Amino acid sequence: MFPKLIRSRTSERAVLMLLLLWFTVATIPSTSQHSDNSQGLSSTQATATATLNIGKMNATLQISTDTLYPSLPSSAYNIGVPITVFYNDQSGYVDFLGGFAPSLLAFDTKTNLVHSIQILTPTSPGTLISESLDPKNGELYVLDGNVANYYSITTGARIFALQASNYTLLKTINLGNGTFGMAETYDSRNNNIYVGLANRTSYQDVISIIDSSTDTIIRNIPLTMSGTSPNNYPVLQAMVYNPNNDLLYIVRTLLGLANGGFPYAGPYTTGGTSDLVIVNATTGTTVGDVSLAEPAMGIAYDPANSNAYVTLQGTAGYAPAVAVIDTRSNSLSGLIPLPGSSPGAQSFVFVTFISIPRPAGITYDPQNGFLYVGTINSNSVYVINGATNSLVTTIQTPPADYNPMSIAYDPVNGILYDSAETGVAVTINPTTNQISGTYDVQGFPADALYDGLNGNIYVNSIVQGSVYVMSSTTDKVVATIWPGDPYYKLPIAYGSSMALDPNNGNIYITNPDMSRVSIIDGATNQITNKIVFPSDANNTAVPDGIVYDSSNGKLYVTLVNCNTSVAGALTIGDGTVNLCGRFGNAVSSNVAVIDPSTNIIVNRIKVGVFPEGAVYNPNNNNIYIATYNGTASIQVIDASRNIQSSTIDLGSYNNLYISSMTFDPANGNVYAYAGGASPPSVLVINTATNNLVGAIGMASNSIAGIAYDPVNQLIYTNPGGYLQAIDGNTNKVVGTLIADGFGFQGAGIGVDPKTGTLYAPDTSFGFVSILTTSPLIPLVVSPVSILNLQGNPQSIFQTGSMVTVSTQIQSSSDSTTQFIGVVQITNPKGQSVFSGTKTMSLTSGACEFLKFAFTIPLGLTPGVYTVYVSAWNGFPAIMGANWKTLAATQTTSFTISA
């Protein structure tokens, strides 16, 4: 705590006025050691490279799995592409397995949160590919098929036995080196787990039987096939157990390197020949073999009609179909044709099944008796009536490339869950056979907003349509909010922005695809209202940026009026989803002024085409709007009159796209991140003149956010792969961070203005990086020495003695720093009895002595006197809110004896 700079009316103060005060300032090389004698020192300044601490990575939150990594493992970012889905009735979660990812993703259907259960490790990778559940012992059996290492003879497939209720690992069962596999199922009669394996050395298949009571392999059933070789592998694609006849029905495909070189006829390969092998589960003997005309992938059993259904991919001369197997005669009884193919790609039917959710990944809806068939490259789910063996309808998944591959049925809520190749969980209502929701299991956070009222950070997902609420205390997700339609979730692009109204505690988030602003109550984290922007048959209003004006309490929302007839619209769920923001033509643009007390648009301000981000300057009550229509500009709105007052010409930088802006109250500049062309830059706008005054080159050309940190007064931006800091005093990049194992890339950065903590989204991998910052201190004050008349250290003096306060100040900045050196002395009562200052200047890396000498007057009160030496950017009375210390204060003391 610094003593106040006040004049005391005590007699001591009057005596001190008689002191002889003088400063001696000497320049020394930055490498010199401290010296008590300043005579003969060099008068030239030496520079040294200074490393500026722009922040420290505190933790990293994987937003969708709510997993906090203090030290990020190299595999953590890869949660994979969900290729199989399984309903776990012991935990009540829907489990997604992401292929080459290290974790099982347990989806909580009540909260829509994904829990990551890491099973694999970086030193022991694998391929999580299927699950089965023994309801009697409550164990979950997760198959690592070893597909990624199928050429290896030193690694093999394995089963991880987990406690199904809480996913605790109980045992790892190794299935033998040189093995790889995809299929497993549960035998309810004998309580056994059957795992289908291919062998790398023998080029044959085997079924390993695991006794679930002991979790040990008790038997291997060989399945011999002729014509196998190193280039022709028989692979067991899928299997199902029929409890009525105690038979296993196993889909086997002979796949060679000519058919793609991957060891299974999966989503990355085509071709191969298939058959259906029928094995007696008790004796292990093969009792039948049904030839299939097309490559097969999945199988299901329908207990209502005793049929097994095998999905066929389709190949030259054949269309995709579902083969119907009568398990009473174990023969092919018919084919159900499916639509041929999607544009430009062959349609492959994948794992979809029809039995009560017991065997691995096999699903049947007992409520309507329908089979649900997922596909690859057609974005469709086919619905088949098991009673008539006919196609009932086709359910189209929302965007392209969803590839709904595997489906699980939740008997508790009656919903079907579909794992899509793009990392999205699609929910289907089997009553209506309509998509009821899409949930991205990876996240992809784009923007972050810190709420100083509740201490939470709000992070929106650009593809998921959700807003994650993070606690700044725990750095974990405390709530998930869905402002968008459950079919087309909110920001499918970077267009969504957020603003906080500190008067009512609400968070306002723009929803471009739904032409509205959703209102979130910060106290309950619930959506309480929405502001819908009127549209007509020809034009659709698309909201984008939003900013709060503290002077008048209004919200300003940038709107693009698009030609709807060009792009079209979809009426889905609780509103109309417009495609204008992505495909339409802008016909006009304006800024809507909203009164948050009534949620009514009270004014509209005409601006340039395609307004994007917005930032508010409280110093001049102006709002700055970034616009782009092939040429970029910044529009200035006078918020006191709600008119466009001027346009800032960006000169040669008008070919760049401005994705975000921030205001620096220390220098009054607006900083705008502009990318999209080379070179990407942060543009500097002087708001006193509303002119472009500079451009700062950035490390990467991508969309990025930008934010001002009031704690260290640096400007941060996160272009792809980097977090860079800019010093507003010099308008130069003073530091760059690259996170270990991944990078930074997002459209917004959240800042806690009290602590300086940064919340930087990484859109590429679905993380929010949490960084702690500290006040920027460009100077270092060395320990203070108290010297006697001879220049030697001394701590006890008598009145009348000559005393010198001596210290050294060094620059740690990469530019020249002008400052005031300050010496303050307090008496034994803590009262400020003396203060003196000296204007100084140091170039980068230079050092100088600061010395103050005086004679202790007679009659001064004995006791301990404390000396404070510090460096300021100016006098507090002059600098006001911008006043700050530029160095850590050094203290020492001396004693005046009686």
Coordinates of N, CA and C in Angstrom, one line a residue, residues 22-26 34-39 41 787 791 804-808 823 838 840 848-853:
W22 N 18.4 15.9 -3.3 CA 18.9 15.9 -4.7 C 18.9 14.4 -5.2
F23 N 18.7 14.3 -6.5 CA 18.7 13.0 -7.2 C 20.0 12.9 -8.0
T24 N 20.6 11.8 -8.0 CA 21.7 11.5 -8.9 C 21.3 10.3 -9.8
V25 N 21.3 10.6 -11.1 CA 20.8 9.6 -12.0 C 22.0 9.2 -12.9
A26 N 22.4 8.0 -12.9 CA 23.6 7.5 -13.7 C 23.1 6.4 -14.6
H34 N 25.1 -4.4 -9.3 CA 24.8 -3.2 -8.5 C 26.1 -2.6 -7.9
S35 N 26.3 -1.3 -7.9 CA 27.4 -0.7 -7.3 C 27.0 0.4 -6.4
D36 N 27.6 0.5 -5.3 CA 27.3 1.6 -4.3 C 27.9 2.9 -4.7
N37 N 28.9 2.9 -5.6 CA 29.6 4.1 -6.0 C 29.3 4.4 -7.5
S38 N 28.7 5.5 -7.7 CA 28.3 5.8 -9.1 C 29.3 6.6 -9.8
Q39 N 30.5 6.9 -9.3 CA 31.5 7.6 -10.0 C 32.2 6.8 -11.1
L41 N 31.0 5.7 -13.9 CA 30.1 4.8 -14.7 C 29.9 5.3 -16.1
L787 N 22.7 4.0 2.3 CA 24.1 4.2 2.4 C 24.5 5.4 3.3
G791 N 29.4 5.9 1.5 CA 28.8 5.1 0.4 C 28.7 3.6 0.8
T804 N 21.9 8.2 2.0 CA 21.6 8.1 0.5 C 20.7 6.9 0.3
V805 N 19.6 7.1 -0.4 CA 18.7 6.0 -0.9 C 19.2 5.7 -2.3
S806 N 19.6 4.4 -2.5 CA 20.1 4.1 -3.8 C 19.5 2.8 -4.4
T807 N 19.1 2.9 -5.6 CA 18.5 1.7 -6.3 C 18.9 1.7 -7.8
Q808 N 18.5 0.7 -8.5 CA 18.7 0.6 -9.9 C 17.4 0.2 -10.6
V823 N 10.3 8.3 -4.8 CA 10.8 7.9 -3.5 C 9.8 8.4 -2.4
K838 N 11.2 12.1 -9.9 CA 12.1 12.4 -10.9 C 11.7 11.9 -12.2
M840 N 12.1 10.3 -15.8 CA 13.1 9.5 -16.3 C 12.7 8.9 -17.6
E848 N 19.4 2.3 -15.1 CA 19.9 3.5 -14.6 C 19.8 3.5 -13.0
F849 N 20.8 4.2 -12.4 CA 20.7 4.4 -10.9 C 19.7 5.5 -10.6
L850 N 19.0 5.3 -9.6 CA 18.2 6.4 -9.0 C 18.7 6.6 -7.6
K851 N 19.2 7.8 -7.2 CA 19.8 8.0 -5.9 C 19.2 9.3 -5.3
F852 N 18.9 9.2 -4.0 CA 18.4 10.4 -3.3 C 19.2 10.5 -2.0
A853 N 19.8 11.7 -1.8 CA 20.6 11.9 -0.6 C 20.0 13.1 0.3

